[in-house]
Amino acid sequence: MNAIRIAGSQSTPEIHCNPESGTVLLQGDSYPENSYELYQPVIEWIETWLDRHQHLHLELRLVYMNTSSVKAMMDIFDILEAAHQKGQHVSVDWFYDRRNERVAEMADEFREDCTFTFQIIPDA
Amino acid sequence: MPDFERIPHDDAGRRAWVRELLGSATLAEHPLRAAFEFLAEEYLAQEARLDRMMRIADGYSNLSHTQSLGAVEKYERTLRRLEKLARISDRYQKIVMELNESLKRAALEDDLTGLPNRRMLLEALRRETQRTQREGQPFSLIMLDVDHFKRINDRYGHDVGDQVLCEVAHTLQESLRDYDLCARWGVRNS
């Protein structure tokens, strides 16, 4: 599988789908003009990966998100939840800056309904 | 020898009874034998058809019931998702609004005393100057300097100096009319 590597910008997060380690990294603010265009390849990558492998790790350092980005993240978590229900090993680590506790609160909102391992971790 | 008198109560019993009568030797020579045979076969075929129709109808009814349960479940799930999306989105929006508010304050207020800062004062001066030109009404400007302020800093330290500045700001603010503006012009010159 090919890697996806997209540099971050002021309004879009840095994205790295890494087939070496089976990890997906999203980092930064997310309020793109077209969320579908940005997230659809990531969602497809995750789906294809989970068709072929038994594990996936998601590492997040997201700060601000607009509504369509929130929806894209919810879609991703739904895919992970379905994989988890089938017995695949999926996990999420959501890192946040200690000075911005509210990010942790938002991550906690996302975590509701997720039964796989979902950690919310203050960045060292 | 079949019992000609007693008609069974259940469907299966009735069908067996009719079949038994058909095969009975007693009826072989009966003048109505052909008519009975015709009606009996009609009856058995109708019964079989009715059974089949009921099974199919029940099947459809079950299917549509299952489908409608599925639709209700899907609808409820979509609704829950939508509520979650709105909840999270609203919280993000609230964070941005608060951030905006604090940026606005940072841009227009002096962070120590909370008085309007030089930027806001310049904006007010521009507005008042234009109004004066328009209406010919003058405005007043008072510049105030706290004399020997350095002595306070030197003697009691900067924290106390800051407190004094805040007190001065507070006192000035208290004695203003609604439409007056008291702003901090200078940086601390200690």
Tab-separated table of C-alpha atoms in Angstrom:
chain	number	residue	atom	x	y	z
A	1	MET	CA	0.000	0.000	0.000
A	2	ASN	CA	1.105	3.513	-0.714
A	3	ALA	CA	1.739	6.029	2.006
A	4	ILE	CA	-0.236	9.255	2.164
A	5	ARG	CA	1.783	12.289	3.187
A	6	ILE	CA	0.214	15.731	3.187
A	7	ALA	CA	1.908	18.737	4.749
A	8	GLY	CA	-0.208	20.786	7.111
A	9	SER	CA	-1.335	24.342	6.469
A	10	GLN	CA	-3.030	27.006	8.528
A	11	SER	CA	-6.431	25.433	7.874
A	12	THR	CA	-5.537	21.784	7.249
A	13	PRO	CA	-3.803	19.226	9.448
A	14	GLU	CA	-0.633	17.372	8.621
A	15	ILE	CA	-1.606	13.882	7.466
A	16	HIS	CA	0.537	10.780	7.371
A	17	CYS	CA	-0.831	7.318	6.590
A	18	ASN	CA	2.119	5.030	7.163
A	19	PRO	CA	1.963	1.486	5.718
A	20	GLU	CA	5.311	0.594	7.368
A	21	SER	CA	3.842	0.777	10.850
A	22	GLY	CA	0.104	0.726	10.183
A	23	THR	CA	-0.395	4.123	11.750
A	24	VAL	CA	-2.350	7.175	10.737
A	25	LEU	CA	-1.289	10.549	12.076
A	26	LEU	CA	-3.369	13.731	11.991
A	27	GLN	CA	-1.968	16.892	13.496
A	28	GLY	CA	-2.998	20.539	13.581
A	29	ASP	CA	-6.117	22.596	12.941
A	30	SER	CA	-8.752	21.365	10.529
A	31	TYR	CA	-11.101	23.760	8.809
A	32	PRO	CA	-10.526	23.019	5.127
A	33	GLU	CA	-12.732	24.459	2.401
A	34	ASN	CA	-13.489	20.952	1.220
A	35	SER	CA	-13.336	18.402	4.011
A	36	TYR	CA	-14.537	15.584	1.767
A	37	GLU	CA	-11.623	16.102	-0.609
A	38	LEU	CA	-9.160	16.110	2.277
A	39	TYR	CA	-10.515	13.212	4.338
A	40	GLN	CA	-11.925	10.841	1.698
A	41	PRO	CA	-8.478	9.489	0.690
A	42	VAL	CA	-7.649	8.974	4.388
A	43	ILE	CA	-10.934	7.152	4.994
A	44	GLU	CA	-10.358	4.966	1.928
A	45	TRP	CA	-6.786	4.256	3.032
A	46	ILE	CA	-8.005	3.141	6.464
A	47	GLU	CA	-10.732	0.936	4.961
A	48	THR	CA	-8.321	-0.719	2.524
A	49	TRP	CA	-5.731	-1.177	5.264
A	50	LEU	CA	-8.244	-2.854	7.574
A	51	ASP	CA	-9.353	-5.152	4.741
A	52	ARG	CA	-5.818	-6.479	4.572
A	53	HIS	CA	-4.469	-6.161	8.118
A	54	GLN	CA	-5.524	-6.925	11.665
A	55	HIS	CA	-4.233	-3.801	13.380
A	56	LEU	CA	-4.322	-0.019	13.025
A	57	HIS	CA	-3.143	2.794	15.268
A	58	LEU	CA	-4.421	6.346	15.015
A	59	GLU	CA	-2.373	9.174	16.495
A	60	LEU	CA	-4.116	12.529	16.771
A	61	ARG	CA	-2.937	15.995	17.662
A	62	LEU	CA	-5.951	17.869	16.399
A	63	VAL	CA	-6.830	21.221	17.902
A	64	TYR	CA	-9.629	23.100	16.160
A	65	MET	CA	-12.092	21.385	13.814
A	66	ASN	CA	-14.966	22.692	11.728
A	67	THR	CA	-18.235	20.789	11.464
A	68	SER	CA	-17.404	18.801	8.334
A	69	SER	CA	-14.053	17.779	9.838
A	70	VAL	CA	-15.871	16.628	12.985
A	71	LYS	CA	-18.106	14.508	10.767
A	72	ALA	CA	-15.111	13.016	8.951
A	73	MET	CA	-13.534	12.080	12.304
A	74	MET	CA	-16.798	10.503	13.458
A	75	ASP	CA	-16.841	8.457	10.234
A	76	ILE	CA	-13.275	7.299	10.895
A	77	PHE	CA	-14.122	6.311	14.474
A	78	ASP	CA	-17.158	4.377	13.172
A	79	ILE	CA	-14.894	2.399	10.836
A	80	LEU	CA	-12.531	1.657	13.736
A	81	GLU	CA	-15.443	0.619	15.939
A	82	ALA	CA	-16.718	-1.801	13.263
A	83	ALA	CA	-13.198	-3.258	12.920
A	84	HIS	CA	-12.955	-3.604	16.703
A	85	GLN	CA	-16.299	-5.441	16.771
A	86	LYS	CA	-14.868	-7.893	14.235
A	87	GLY	CA	-11.934	-8.553	16.568
A	88	GLN	CA	-9.292	-6.386	14.852
A	89	HIS	CA	-6.791	-4.471	16.991
A	90	VAL	CA	-7.449	-0.764	16.640
A	91	SER	CA	-6.399	1.995	19.004
A	92	VAL	CA	-6.422	5.770	19.213
A	93	ASP	CA	-4.073	8.095	21.095
A	94	TRP	CA	-5.256	11.689	21.150
A	95	PHE	CA	-2.501	14.009	22.397
A	96	TYR	CA	-3.215	17.509	23.616
A	97	ASP	CA	-1.356	20.494	24.988
A	98	ARG	CA	-1.711	20.714	28.774
A	99	ARG	CA	-2.381	24.446	28.445
A	100	ASN	CA	-5.438	23.683	26.364
A	101	GLU	CA	-7.546	21.350	28.489
A	102	ARG	CA	-10.578	21.994	26.327
A	103	VAL	CA	-9.089	19.904	23.541
A	104	ALA	CA	-9.168	16.979	25.974
A	105	GLU	CA	-12.847	17.675	26.661
A	106	MET	CA	-13.579	17.622	22.926
A	107	ALA	CA	-11.636	14.382	22.477
A	108	ASP	CA	-13.711	12.945	25.313
A	109	GLU	CA	-16.911	13.843	23.453
A	110	PHE	CA	-15.589	11.957	20.435
A	111	ARG	CA	-14.652	8.966	22.582
A	112	GLU	CA	-18.240	8.428	23.732
A	113	ASP	CA	-19.690	5.314	21.973
A	114	CYS	CA	-16.195	3.995	21.158
A	115	THR	CA	-15.417	0.664	22.808
A	116	PHE	CA	-11.869	0.252	21.455
A	117	THR	CA	-8.769	1.606	23.221
A	118	PHE	CA	-8.998	5.392	23.047
A	119	GLN	CA	-6.495	7.305	25.162
A	120	ILE	CA	-6.463	11.062	25.722
A	121	ILE	CA	-2.937	11.998	26.689
A	122	PRO	CA	-1.368	15.327	27.732
A	123	ASP	CA	1.684	15.955	25.555
A	124	ALA	CA	4.971	15.654	27.391
B	1	MET	CA	-64.983	-48.719	7.066
B	2	PRO	CA	-65.004	-44.901	7.291
B	3	ASP	CA	-67.269	-43.105	9.689
B	4	PHE	CA	-69.744	-41.286	7.392
B	5	GLU	CA	-71.457	-39.380	10.169
B	6	ARG	CA	-68.722	-37.744	12.213
B	7	ILE	CA	-66.986	-34.800	10.488
B	8	PRO	CA	-63.576	-34.057	12.096
B	9	HIS	CA	-63.084	-30.531	13.492
B	10	ASP	CA	-59.541	-29.793	12.314
B	11	ASP	CA	-58.358	-29.101	8.738
B	12	ALA	CA	-55.932	-32.011	8.518
B	13	GLY	CA	-58.530	-34.405	9.943
B	14	ARG	CA	-61.136	-33.209	7.453
B	15	ARG	CA	-58.774	-33.693	4.533
B	16	ALA	CA	-57.866	-37.223	5.659
B	17	TRP	CA	-61.588	-37.976	6.111
B	18	VAL	CA	-62.419	-36.782	2.572
B	19	ARG	CA	-59.548	-38.839	1.122
B	20	GLU	CA	-60.744	-41.887	3.036
B	21	LEU	CA	-64.280	-41.437	1.682
B	22	LEU	CA	-62.917	-41.177	-1.853
B	23	GLY	CA	-61.177	-44.528	-1.517
B	24	SER	CA	-64.083	-46.215	0.196
B	25	ALA	CA	-65.688	-49.214	-1.570
B	26	THR	CA	-69.098	-48.346	-0.128
B	27	LEU	CA	-69.216	-45.190	-2.241
B	28	ALA	CA	-67.979	-46.813	-5.449
B	29	GLU	CA	-71.446	-47.488	-6.794
B	30	HIS	CA	-73.104	-44.392	-5.347
B	31	PRO	CA	-74.955	-42.265	-7.990
B	32	LEU	CA	-73.335	-39.085	-6.632
B	33	ARG	CA	-69.871	-40.640	-6.545
B	34	ALA	CA	-68.592	-38.656	-9.614
B	35	ALA	CA	-69.954	-35.373	-8.253
B	36	PHE	CA	-68.446	-36.087	-4.813
B	37	GLU	CA	-65.099	-36.938	-6.342
B	38	PHE	CA	-65.087	-33.668	-8.335
B	39	LEU	CA	-66.010	-31.539	-5.327
B	40	ALA	CA	-63.605	-33.340	-3.031
B	41	GLU	CA	-60.672	-32.753	-5.365
B	42	GLU	CA	-61.650	-29.103	-5.793
B	43	TYR	CA	-61.776	-28.763	-2.017
B	44	LEU	CA	-58.395	-30.375	-1.436
B	45	ALA	CA	-56.754	-28.232	-4.158
B	46	GLN	CA	-58.290	-25.040	-2.739
B	47	GLU	CA	-57.102	-25.933	0.739
B	48	ALA	CA	-53.562	-26.496	-0.523
B	49	ARG	CA	-53.645	-23.184	-2.432
B	50	LEU	CA	-54.935	-21.298	0.600
B	51	ASP	CA	-52.153	-22.756	2.752
B	52	ARG	CA	-49.551	-21.672	0.267
B	53	MET	CA	-51.004	-18.166	-0.049
B	54	MET	CA	-51.017	-17.737	3.701
B	55	ARG	CA	-47.422	-18.862	3.975
B	56	ILE	CA	-46.334	-16.388	1.280
B	57	ALA	CA	-48.378	-13.551	2.781
B	58	ASP	CA	-46.920	-14.233	6.232
B	59	GLY	CA	-43.460	-14.250	4.717
B	60	TYR	CA	-43.975	-10.842	3.136
B	61	SER	CA	-45.434	-9.445	6.273
B	62	ASN	CA	-42.438	-10.682	8.299
B	63	LEU	CA	-40.034	-9.261	5.759
B	64	SER	CA	-41.620	-5.828	5.763
B	65	HIS	CA	-41.759	-5.869	9.559
B	66	THR	CA	-38.043	-6.672	9.723
B	67	GLN	CA	-37.298	-3.982	7.147
B	68	SER	CA	-39.256	-1.364	9.023
B	69	LEU	CA	-37.488	-2.307	12.265
B	70	GLY	CA	-34.199	-1.879	10.409
B	71	ALA	CA	-35.273	1.522	9.108
B	72	VAL	CA	-36.280	2.680	12.585
B	73	GLU	CA	-32.962	1.528	13.986
B	74	LYS	CA	-31.044	3.251	11.187
B	75	TYR	CA	-33.041	6.422	11.678
B	76	GLU	CA	-32.347	6.443	15.399
B	77	ARG	CA	-28.646	5.853	14.829
B	78	THR	CA	-28.480	8.686	12.304
B	79	LEU	CA	-30.300	10.952	14.718
B	80	ARG	CA	-27.854	10.115	17.517
B	81	ARG	CA	-24.912	10.796	15.222
B	82	LEU	CA	-26.374	14.095	14.137
B	83	GLU	CA	-26.909	15.157	17.735
B	84	LYS	CA	-23.339	14.255	18.592
B	85	LEU	CA	-22.043	16.142	15.555
B	86	ALA	CA	-24.021	19.241	16.526
B	87	ARG	CA	-22.910	19.000	20.163
B	88	ILE	CA	-19.206	18.742	19.302
B	89	SER	CA	-19.481	21.399	16.631
B	90	ASP	CA	-21.221	23.825	18.989
B	91	ARG	CA	-18.472	23.359	21.550
B	92	TYR	CA	-15.784	24.109	18.983
B	93	GLN	CA	-17.698	27.188	17.934
B	94	LYS	CA	-17.954	28.337	21.544
B	95	ILE	CA	-14.194	27.925	21.965
B	96	VAL	CA	-13.583	30.064	18.879
B	97	MET	CA	-15.992	32.758	20.071
B	98	GLU	CA	-14.248	32.941	23.437
B	99	LEU	CA	-10.875	33.040	21.758
B	100	ASN	CA	-12.131	35.891	19.570
B	101	GLU	CA	-13.308	37.732	22.631
B	102	SER	CA	-9.977	37.405	24.389
B	103	LEU	CA	-8.090	38.434	21.236
B	104	LYS	CA	-10.280	41.490	20.958
B	105	ARG	CA	-9.576	42.350	24.567
B	106	ALA	CA	-5.857	41.763	24.068
B	107	ALA	CA	-5.913	44.048	21.038
B	108	LEU	CA	-7.789	46.913	22.682
B	109	GLU	CA	-7.069	46.681	26.393
B	110	ASP	CA	-4.010	47.276	28.471
B	111	ASP	CA	-3.226	43.896	29.980
B	112	LEU	CA	-2.136	45.257	33.377
B	113	THR	CA	-4.825	47.785	34.246
B	114	GLY	CA	-7.621	46.630	31.953
B	115	LEU	CA	-7.959	50.224	30.682
B	116	PRO	CA	-8.376	50.795	26.951
B	117	ASN	CA	-4.917	50.788	25.379
B	118	ARG	CA	-3.181	53.214	23.075
B	119	ARG	CA	-4.718	51.583	19.974
B	120	MET	CA	-8.239	52.078	21.262
B	121	LEU	CA	-7.440	55.620	22.364
B	122	LEU	CA	-6.085	56.519	18.919
B	123	GLU	CA	-9.243	55.115	17.363
B	124	ALA	CA	-11.361	57.256	19.744
B	125	LEU	CA	-9.262	60.349	18.994
B	126	ARG	CA	-9.747	59.832	15.245
B	127	ARG	CA	-13.491	59.514	15.724
B	128	GLU	CA	-13.724	62.567	17.978
B	129	THR	CA	-11.592	64.673	15.607
B	130	GLN	CA	-13.925	63.813	12.733
B	131	ARG	CA	-16.942	64.662	14.869
B	132	THR	CA	-15.411	68.025	15.792
B	133	GLN	CA	-14.828	68.808	12.115
B	134	ARG	CA	-18.374	67.806	11.284
B	135	GLU	CA	-20.230	69.544	14.092
B	136	GLY	CA	-17.815	72.231	15.185
B	137	GLN	CA	-18.074	71.062	18.801
B	138	PRO	CA	-14.715	70.741	20.580
B	139	PHE	CA	-13.651	67.828	22.742
B	140	SER	CA	-11.374	67.768	25.744
B	141	LEU	CA	-8.244	65.756	26.174
B	142	ILE	CA	-6.483	65.376	29.504
B	143	MET	CA	-3.040	63.829	29.704
B	144	LEU	CA	-2.046	62.644	33.144
B	145	ASP	CA	1.329	61.533	34.351
B	146	VAL	CA	2.014	59.873	37.690
B	147	ASP	CA	4.931	61.866	39.029
B	148	HIS	CA	7.830	60.139	40.704
B	149	PHE	CA	6.394	56.774	39.962
B	150	LYS	CA	9.892	55.351	39.707
B	151	ARG	CA	10.298	55.892	43.438
B	152	ILE	CA	7.472	53.481	44.198
B	153	ASN	CA	9.052	50.834	42.012
B	154	ASP	CA	12.461	51.412	43.531
B	155	ARG	CA	11.259	51.367	47.081
B	156	TYR	CA	8.499	48.708	47.074
B	157	GLY	CA	9.264	46.700	43.982
B	158	HIS	CA	7.533	46.292	40.647
B	159	ASP	CA	4.631	44.226	41.971
B	160	VAL	CA	3.567	47.054	44.242
B	161	GLY	CA	4.182	49.506	41.388
B	162	ASP	CA	1.772	47.479	39.287
B	163	GLN	CA	-0.801	47.534	42.075
B	164	VAL	CA	-0.494	51.319	42.334
B	165	LEU	CA	-1.025	51.661	38.579
B	166	CYS	CA	-4.129	49.501	38.810
B	167	GLU	CA	-5.431	51.596	41.694
B	168	VAL	CA	-4.828	54.828	39.786
B	169	ALA	CA	-6.607	53.342	36.755
B	170	HIS	CA	-9.492	52.204	38.928
B	171	THR	CA	-9.836	55.607	40.610
B	172	LEU	CA	-9.848	57.421	37.255
B	173	GLN	CA	-12.324	54.942	35.795
B	174	GLU	CA	-14.676	55.435	38.758
B	175	SER	CA	-14.944	59.187	38.220
B	176	LEU	CA	-15.793	59.060	34.519
B	177	ARG	CA	-19.101	59.733	32.823
B	178	ASP	CA	-20.509	57.014	30.545
B	179	TYR	CA	-19.245	58.609	27.373
B	180	ASP	CA	-15.753	59.497	28.636
B	181	LEU	CA	-12.798	57.338	27.809
B	182	CYS	CA	-9.803	56.769	30.033
B	183	ALA	CA	-6.945	54.957	28.339
B	184	ARG	CA	-3.382	54.045	29.185
B	185	TRP	CA	-0.990	55.757	26.843
B	186	GLY	CA	2.434	54.893	28.074
B	187	VAL	CA	4.347	51.755	28.780
B	188	ARG	CA	5.740	51.372	32.256
B	189	ASN	CA	8.757	53.628	32.603
B	190	SER	CA	10.475	52.300	35.641
